[in-house]
XYZ file of C-alpha atoms in Angstrom:
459
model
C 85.001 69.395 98.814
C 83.571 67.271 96.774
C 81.004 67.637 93.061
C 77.631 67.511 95.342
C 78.605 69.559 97.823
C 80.613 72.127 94.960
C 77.221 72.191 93.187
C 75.420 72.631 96.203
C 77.043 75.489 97.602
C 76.628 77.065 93.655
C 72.577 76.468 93.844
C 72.939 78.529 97.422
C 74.585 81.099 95.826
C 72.761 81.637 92.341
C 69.130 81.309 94.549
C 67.627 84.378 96.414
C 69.678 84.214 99.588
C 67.720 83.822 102.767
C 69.504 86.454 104.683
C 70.897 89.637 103.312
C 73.831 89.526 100.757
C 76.260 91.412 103.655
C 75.635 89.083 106.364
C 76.055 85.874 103.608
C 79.179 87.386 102.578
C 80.381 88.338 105.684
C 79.487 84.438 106.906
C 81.650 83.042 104.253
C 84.625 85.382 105.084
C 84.853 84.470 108.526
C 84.227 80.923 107.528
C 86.648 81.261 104.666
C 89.545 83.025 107.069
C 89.215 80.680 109.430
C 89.904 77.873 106.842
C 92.951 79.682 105.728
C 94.210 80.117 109.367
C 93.972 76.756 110.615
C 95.475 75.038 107.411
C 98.570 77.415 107.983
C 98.495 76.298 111.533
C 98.657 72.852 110.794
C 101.974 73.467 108.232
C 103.782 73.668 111.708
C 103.608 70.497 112.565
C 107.167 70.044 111.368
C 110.452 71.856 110.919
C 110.392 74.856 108.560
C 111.893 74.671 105.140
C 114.047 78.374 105.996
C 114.626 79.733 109.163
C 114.280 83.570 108.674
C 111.247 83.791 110.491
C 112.944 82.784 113.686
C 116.235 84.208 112.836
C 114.440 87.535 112.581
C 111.869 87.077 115.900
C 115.434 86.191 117.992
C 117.341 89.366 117.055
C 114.190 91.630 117.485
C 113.415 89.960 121.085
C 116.869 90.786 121.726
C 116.507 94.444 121.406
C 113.353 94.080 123.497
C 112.643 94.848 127.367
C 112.852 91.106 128.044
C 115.685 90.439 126.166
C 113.572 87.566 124.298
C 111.685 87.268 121.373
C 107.638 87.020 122.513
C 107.555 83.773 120.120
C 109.674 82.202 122.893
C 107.980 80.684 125.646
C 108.996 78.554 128.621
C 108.717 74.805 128.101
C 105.489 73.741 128.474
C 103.729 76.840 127.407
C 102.367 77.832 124.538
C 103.447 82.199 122.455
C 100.126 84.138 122.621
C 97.738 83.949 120.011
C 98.537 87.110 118.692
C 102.860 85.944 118.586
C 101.752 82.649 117.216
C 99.100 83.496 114.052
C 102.270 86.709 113.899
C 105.037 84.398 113.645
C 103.331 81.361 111.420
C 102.163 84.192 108.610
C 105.225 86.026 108.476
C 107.149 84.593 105.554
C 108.876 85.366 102.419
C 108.098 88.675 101.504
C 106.047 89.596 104.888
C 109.678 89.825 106.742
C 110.794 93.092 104.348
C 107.618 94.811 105.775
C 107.515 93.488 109.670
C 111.547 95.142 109.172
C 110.904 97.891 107.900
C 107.616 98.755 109.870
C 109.798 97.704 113.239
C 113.609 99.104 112.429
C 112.751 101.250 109.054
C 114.790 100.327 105.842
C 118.592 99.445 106.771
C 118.717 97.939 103.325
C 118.691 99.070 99.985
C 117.049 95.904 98.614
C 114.220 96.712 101.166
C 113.398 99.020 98.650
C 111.747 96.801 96.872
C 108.734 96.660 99.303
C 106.407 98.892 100.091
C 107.372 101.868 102.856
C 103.986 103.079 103.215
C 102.497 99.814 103.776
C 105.847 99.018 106.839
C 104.987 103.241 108.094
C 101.025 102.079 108.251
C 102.165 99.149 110.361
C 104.432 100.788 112.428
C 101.882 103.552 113.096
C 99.374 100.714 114.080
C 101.722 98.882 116.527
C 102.781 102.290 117.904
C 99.200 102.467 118.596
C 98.231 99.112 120.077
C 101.414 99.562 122.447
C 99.538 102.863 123.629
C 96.417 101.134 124.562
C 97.948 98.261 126.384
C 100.946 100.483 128.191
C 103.623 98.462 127.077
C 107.223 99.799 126.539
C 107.553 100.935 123.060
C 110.353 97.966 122.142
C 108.092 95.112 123.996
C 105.923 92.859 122.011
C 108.128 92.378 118.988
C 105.617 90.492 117.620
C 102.958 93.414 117.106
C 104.506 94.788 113.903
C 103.767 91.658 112.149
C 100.378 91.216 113.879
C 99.333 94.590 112.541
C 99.771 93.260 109.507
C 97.807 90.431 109.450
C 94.788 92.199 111.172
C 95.464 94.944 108.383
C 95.641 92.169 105.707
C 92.176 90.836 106.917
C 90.289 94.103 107.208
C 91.380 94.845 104.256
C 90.344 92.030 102.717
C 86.778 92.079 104.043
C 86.378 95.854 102.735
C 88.199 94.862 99.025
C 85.103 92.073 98.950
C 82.260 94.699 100.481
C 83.793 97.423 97.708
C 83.394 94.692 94.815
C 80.266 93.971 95.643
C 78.722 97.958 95.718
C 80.846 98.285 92.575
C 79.377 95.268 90.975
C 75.883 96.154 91.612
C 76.756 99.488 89.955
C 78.072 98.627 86.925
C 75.739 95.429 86.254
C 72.316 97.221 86.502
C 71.585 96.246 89.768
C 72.081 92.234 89.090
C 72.411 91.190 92.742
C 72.873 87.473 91.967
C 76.189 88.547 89.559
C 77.703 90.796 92.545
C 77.256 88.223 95.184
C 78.716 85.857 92.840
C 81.715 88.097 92.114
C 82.264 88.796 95.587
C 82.415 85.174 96.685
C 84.590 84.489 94.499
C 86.886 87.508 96.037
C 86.928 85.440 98.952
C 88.640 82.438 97.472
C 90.846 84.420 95.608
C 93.883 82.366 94.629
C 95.693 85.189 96.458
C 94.532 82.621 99.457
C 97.082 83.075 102.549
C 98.630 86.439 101.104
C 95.271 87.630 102.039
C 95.880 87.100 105.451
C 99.642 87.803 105.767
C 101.192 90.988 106.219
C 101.795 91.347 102.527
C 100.530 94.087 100.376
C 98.000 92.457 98.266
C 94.845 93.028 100.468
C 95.258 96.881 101.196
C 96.107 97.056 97.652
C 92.845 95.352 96.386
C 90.731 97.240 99.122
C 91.917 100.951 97.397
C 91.827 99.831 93.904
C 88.132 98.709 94.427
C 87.089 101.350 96.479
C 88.044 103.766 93.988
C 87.063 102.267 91.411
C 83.855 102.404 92.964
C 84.282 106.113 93.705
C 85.009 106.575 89.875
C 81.930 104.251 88.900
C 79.708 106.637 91.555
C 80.935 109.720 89.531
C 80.359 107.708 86.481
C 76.270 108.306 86.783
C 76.888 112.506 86.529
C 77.686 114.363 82.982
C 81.243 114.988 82.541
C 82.956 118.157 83.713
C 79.877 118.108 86.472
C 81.155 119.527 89.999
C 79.950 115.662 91.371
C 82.086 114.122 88.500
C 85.274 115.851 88.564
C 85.108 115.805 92.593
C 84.942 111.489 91.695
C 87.614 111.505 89.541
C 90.147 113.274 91.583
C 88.948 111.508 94.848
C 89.957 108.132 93.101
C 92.997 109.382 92.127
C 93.877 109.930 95.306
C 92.898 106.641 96.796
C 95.024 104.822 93.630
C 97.664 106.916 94.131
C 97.762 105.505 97.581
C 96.747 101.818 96.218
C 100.092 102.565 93.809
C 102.253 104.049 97.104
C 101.331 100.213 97.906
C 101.970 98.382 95.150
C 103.432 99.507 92.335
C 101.207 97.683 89.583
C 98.929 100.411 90.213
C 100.180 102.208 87.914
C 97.988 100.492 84.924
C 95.449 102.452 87.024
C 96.411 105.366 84.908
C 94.935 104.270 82.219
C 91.749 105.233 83.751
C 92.084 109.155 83.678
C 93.890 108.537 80.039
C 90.769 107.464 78.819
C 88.434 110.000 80.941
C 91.047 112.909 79.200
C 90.353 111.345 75.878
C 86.760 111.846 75.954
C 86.855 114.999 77.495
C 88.909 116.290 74.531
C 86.501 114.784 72.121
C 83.823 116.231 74.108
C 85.402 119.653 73.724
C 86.517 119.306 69.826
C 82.492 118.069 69.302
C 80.839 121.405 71.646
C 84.327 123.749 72.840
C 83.085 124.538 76.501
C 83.745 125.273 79.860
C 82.608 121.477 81.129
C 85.111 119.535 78.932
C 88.262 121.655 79.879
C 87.056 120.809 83.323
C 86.935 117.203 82.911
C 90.030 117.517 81.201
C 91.461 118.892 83.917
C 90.204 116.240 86.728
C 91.623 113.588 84.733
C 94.879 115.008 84.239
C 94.838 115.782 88.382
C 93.581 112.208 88.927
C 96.660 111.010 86.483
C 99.114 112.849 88.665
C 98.046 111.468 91.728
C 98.175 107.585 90.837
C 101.747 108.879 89.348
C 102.379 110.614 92.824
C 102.068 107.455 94.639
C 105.011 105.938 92.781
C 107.357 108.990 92.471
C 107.001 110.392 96.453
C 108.676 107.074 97.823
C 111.411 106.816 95.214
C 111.977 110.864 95.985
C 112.275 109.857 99.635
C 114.746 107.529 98.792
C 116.193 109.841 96.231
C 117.139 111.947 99.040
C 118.605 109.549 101.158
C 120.767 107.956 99.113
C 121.810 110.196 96.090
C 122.251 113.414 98.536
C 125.862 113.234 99.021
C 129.516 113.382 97.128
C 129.543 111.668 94.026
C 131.794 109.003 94.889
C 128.973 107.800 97.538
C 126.423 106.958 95.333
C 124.856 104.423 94.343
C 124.603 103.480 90.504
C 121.030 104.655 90.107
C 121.058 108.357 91.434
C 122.979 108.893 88.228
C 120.390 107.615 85.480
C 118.235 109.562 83.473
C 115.271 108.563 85.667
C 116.916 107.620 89.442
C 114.530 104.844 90.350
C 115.657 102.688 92.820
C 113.257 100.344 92.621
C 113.514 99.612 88.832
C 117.329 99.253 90.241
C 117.297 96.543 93.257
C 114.295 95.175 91.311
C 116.767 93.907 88.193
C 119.859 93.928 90.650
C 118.794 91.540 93.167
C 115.668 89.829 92.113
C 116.833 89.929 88.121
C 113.459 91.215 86.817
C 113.522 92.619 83.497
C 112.073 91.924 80.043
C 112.359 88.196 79.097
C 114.926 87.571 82.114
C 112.736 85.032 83.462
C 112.325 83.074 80.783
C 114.637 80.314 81.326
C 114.488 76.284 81.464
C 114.647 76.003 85.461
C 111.524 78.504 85.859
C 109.232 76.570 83.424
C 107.559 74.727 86.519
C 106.629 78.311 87.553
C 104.967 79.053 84.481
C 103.103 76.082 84.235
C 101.883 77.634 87.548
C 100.746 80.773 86.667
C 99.233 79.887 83.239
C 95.443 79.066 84.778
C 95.484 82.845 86.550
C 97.318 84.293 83.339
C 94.876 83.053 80.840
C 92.049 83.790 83.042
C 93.174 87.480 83.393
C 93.822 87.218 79.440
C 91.087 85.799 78.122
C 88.627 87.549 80.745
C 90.364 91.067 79.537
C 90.162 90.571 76.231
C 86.422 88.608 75.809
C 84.838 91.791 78.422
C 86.801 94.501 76.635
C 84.977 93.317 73.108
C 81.679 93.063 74.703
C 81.455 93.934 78.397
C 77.765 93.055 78.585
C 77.917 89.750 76.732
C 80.834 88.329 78.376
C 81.088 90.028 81.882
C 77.442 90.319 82.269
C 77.997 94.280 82.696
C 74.650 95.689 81.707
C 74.621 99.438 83.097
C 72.706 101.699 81.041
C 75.192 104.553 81.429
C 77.194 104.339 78.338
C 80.580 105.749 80.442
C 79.969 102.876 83.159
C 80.247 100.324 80.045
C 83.208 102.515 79.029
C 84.740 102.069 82.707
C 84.699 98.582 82.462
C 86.586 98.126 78.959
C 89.049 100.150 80.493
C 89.837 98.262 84.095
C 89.411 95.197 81.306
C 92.624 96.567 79.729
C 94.297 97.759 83.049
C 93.910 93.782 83.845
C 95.223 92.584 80.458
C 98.262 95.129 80.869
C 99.394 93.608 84.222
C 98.939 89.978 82.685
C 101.115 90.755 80.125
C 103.667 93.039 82.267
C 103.942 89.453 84.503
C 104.358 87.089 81.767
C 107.385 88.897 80.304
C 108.798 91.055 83.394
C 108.047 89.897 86.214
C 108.721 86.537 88.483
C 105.508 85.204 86.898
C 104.473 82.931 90.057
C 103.281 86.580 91.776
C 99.976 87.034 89.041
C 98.481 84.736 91.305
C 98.287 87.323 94.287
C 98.667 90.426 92.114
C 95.476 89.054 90.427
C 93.295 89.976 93.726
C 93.459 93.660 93.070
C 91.356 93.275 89.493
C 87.783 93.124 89.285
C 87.079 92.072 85.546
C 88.260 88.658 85.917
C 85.949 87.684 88.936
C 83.100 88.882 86.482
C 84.046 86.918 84.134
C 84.030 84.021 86.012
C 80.213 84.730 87.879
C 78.676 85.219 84.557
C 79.811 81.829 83.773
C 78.237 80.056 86.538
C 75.314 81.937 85.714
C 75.417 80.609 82.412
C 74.369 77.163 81.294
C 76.413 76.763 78.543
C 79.698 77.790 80.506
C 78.571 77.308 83.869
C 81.156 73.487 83.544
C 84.811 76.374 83.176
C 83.125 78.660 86.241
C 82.567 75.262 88.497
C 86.131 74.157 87.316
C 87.531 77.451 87.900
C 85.969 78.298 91.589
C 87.244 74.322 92.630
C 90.896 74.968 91.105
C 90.607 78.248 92.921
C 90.136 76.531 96.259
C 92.603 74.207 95.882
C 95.370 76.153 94.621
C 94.595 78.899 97.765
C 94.491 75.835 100.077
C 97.816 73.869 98.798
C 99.198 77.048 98.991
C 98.501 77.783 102.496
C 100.444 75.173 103.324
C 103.327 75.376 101.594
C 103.047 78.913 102.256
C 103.213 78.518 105.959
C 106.198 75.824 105.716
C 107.851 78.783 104.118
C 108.041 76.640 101.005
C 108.254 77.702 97.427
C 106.381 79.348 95.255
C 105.749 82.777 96.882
């Protein structure tokens, strides 16, 4: 794409659109998926880089009806759609969950990834054999199918959610939401978008509660209509944390809602602020709840037995087995990946890190000014600071624990930073970083469809 057409597609977008906001947005998804689908297709024009995609199709058609994987085909024909888009977005990562949703977790290491995300998939193929009568081993394809067409719903409602939120928490400013939500679209996230990865049911709960919280937001604190918001989001981030684990800075939210419900009550001692009090503590427990119930499940399975069975972790202070096959076998930790050989990596990741940084820190000093976050209610503005330093938190967590490449893709589940970025294409002095920033945004999701696809580094 080149300048004209760049700036051309920006004047669309900052005019009145000519057709409702949903229908543009919902245009430029399809358009947008579509762009990400046939670039991945066209990776495949060669031999892959690592075979575990096939390697993993051939043992599951093996166990299947036919006694062949549904990615095989006689010569001269071509897999189904469904096996083909299955088989050419199911890489790196995606294989832990198409495993575990089709076998469950033989491995510890599979640990790592997220069960509930592999049970929703195996509950959705489960399904989608019922409706087409197959055997329930056939199609051992649909597993990883259900988690691309979970990946892109997903997706869809994660932009929808940003943009209801946005209008919330802007005053109304329908040009800044539609900006924000665009730019959703084009996350750098790109293809993990569209895989069978955990990033777009992840972003679709974090922004839907945030929304829910945002909603609540607009009621006085320790209200019925409040409290019911608050615990209802914690709910849908606990499940958004059951997902991924990052969701955790999440927390921070109801830290910050208990805070000023204790000031409230130390200011006027009442029934309202204990109440408030109260919902944030219950909405604190339930993002906690969606990181504790898997590692209890796994607790139980592997740390239930005589002592000279277990495994090194059911014997730490705090038994977490994903802390443990996280250091064991991917060597995250503090500082561990900062070596000579992953420099290239961080070179990477430094656009998305500083914008997450610099967007954090700039909105959480003046959310109106530099995230153009003009609500009127005074605990909306408050909202915002605090997803600003949720964001920030993550950033930092990635540039000193974790593989750093993965802020690209985590980045998709944060609003601030897409705020950020509209307000400075609606800005004249800084609309030059938000045109540089939306064209390094398309490129980097494009490239990485492709190497992506090839099942080529970085993931």
């Amino acid at each position: 794409m080149d300048n004209r057409a760049l700036s051309a597609a920006y004047e669309a977008l900052l005019a009145r659109p000519p057709v409702p906001p949903l229908t543009t947005l919902t245009g430029f998804f399809i358009v947008w998926k579509v762009f990400i689908l046939f670039v991945s297709s066209g990776a495949s024009t060669g031999p892959d880089y690592d075979t575990s995609t096939s390697l993993f199709f051939e043992i599951l058609g093996a166990a299947s009806p036919s006694g062949i994987s549904s990615l095989v085909t006689p010569p001269g024909q071509l897999p189904s759609l469904t096996a083909a888009v299955a088989g050419r977005l199911t890489r790196w990562d995606a294989i832990y969950f198409a495993h575990g949703a089709r076998v469950g977790y033989v491995y510890e290491q599979e640990w790592a990834f997220s069960p509930t995300l592999a049970l929703f998939l195996r509950l959705l193929a489960a399904r989608a054999r019922t409706l087409l009568a197959l055997p329930p081993h056939a199609a051992d394809h649909l597993e990883a199918f259900a988690g691309v067409a979970l990946a892109h719903a997903s997706h869809y409602v994660a932009v929808l959610a940003l943009y209801r939120l946005t209008l919330l928490l802007s005053g109304r400013n329908a040009r800044l939401a539609l900006l924000a939500a665009f730019l959703s679209i084009v996350s750098p996230a790109g293809v993990f978008l569209s895989a069978p990865y955990a990033e777009a049911p992840f972003s679709a709960l974090s922004f839907v509660a945030f929304w829910i919280l945002a909603a609540g937001y607009g009621a006085e604190r320790g209200s019925p209509s409040r409290s019911a918001a608050v615990v209802v989001a914690g709910a849908v981030l606990g499940l958004a944390t059951a997902v991924r684990s990052n969701g955790l800075a999440s927390g921070l939210l109801f830290a910050v809602e208990a805070v000023q419900a204790g000031r409230d009550f130390v200011q006027a001692p009442g029934v309202k602020p204990v109440v408030a009090a109260a919902a944030a503590g219950a909405g604190g427990v339930l993002v906690a709840l969606g990181s504790v119930i898997p590692q209890y499940v796994a607790y139980m399975i592997y740390c239930d037995g005589p002592d000279g069975a277990l495994r090194p972790w059911c014997a730490k202070m705090v038994p977490s087995i994903y802390s443990y096959v996280q250091e064991k076998y991917w060597n995250v930790g503090f500082l561990r990946y900062w070596t000579p050989n992953q420099i290239p990596l961080f070179i990477l990741a430094a656009p998305v890190l500083t914008l997450l940084i610099v967007s954090g820190w700039q909105t959480l000093r003046r959310p109106v000014g530099a995230s153009g976050m003009a609500s009127p209610v005074a605990d909306r503005r408050v909202l915002v600071q605090t997803l600003a330093a949720s964001q920030g938190v993550v950033a930092l967590l990635a540039l000193t624990s974790y593989h750093v490449q993965v802020i690209s893709r985590l980045a998709s589940g944060y609003a601030v930073w897409y705020w950020w970025i509209a307000a400075c294409l609606m800005d004249k002095k800084s609309v030059g970083i938000g045109k540089a920033t939306v064209t390094f945004m398309m490129m980097y999701a494009g490239i990485q469809a492709v190497l992506f696809s090839a099942f080529l580094p970085p993931a």
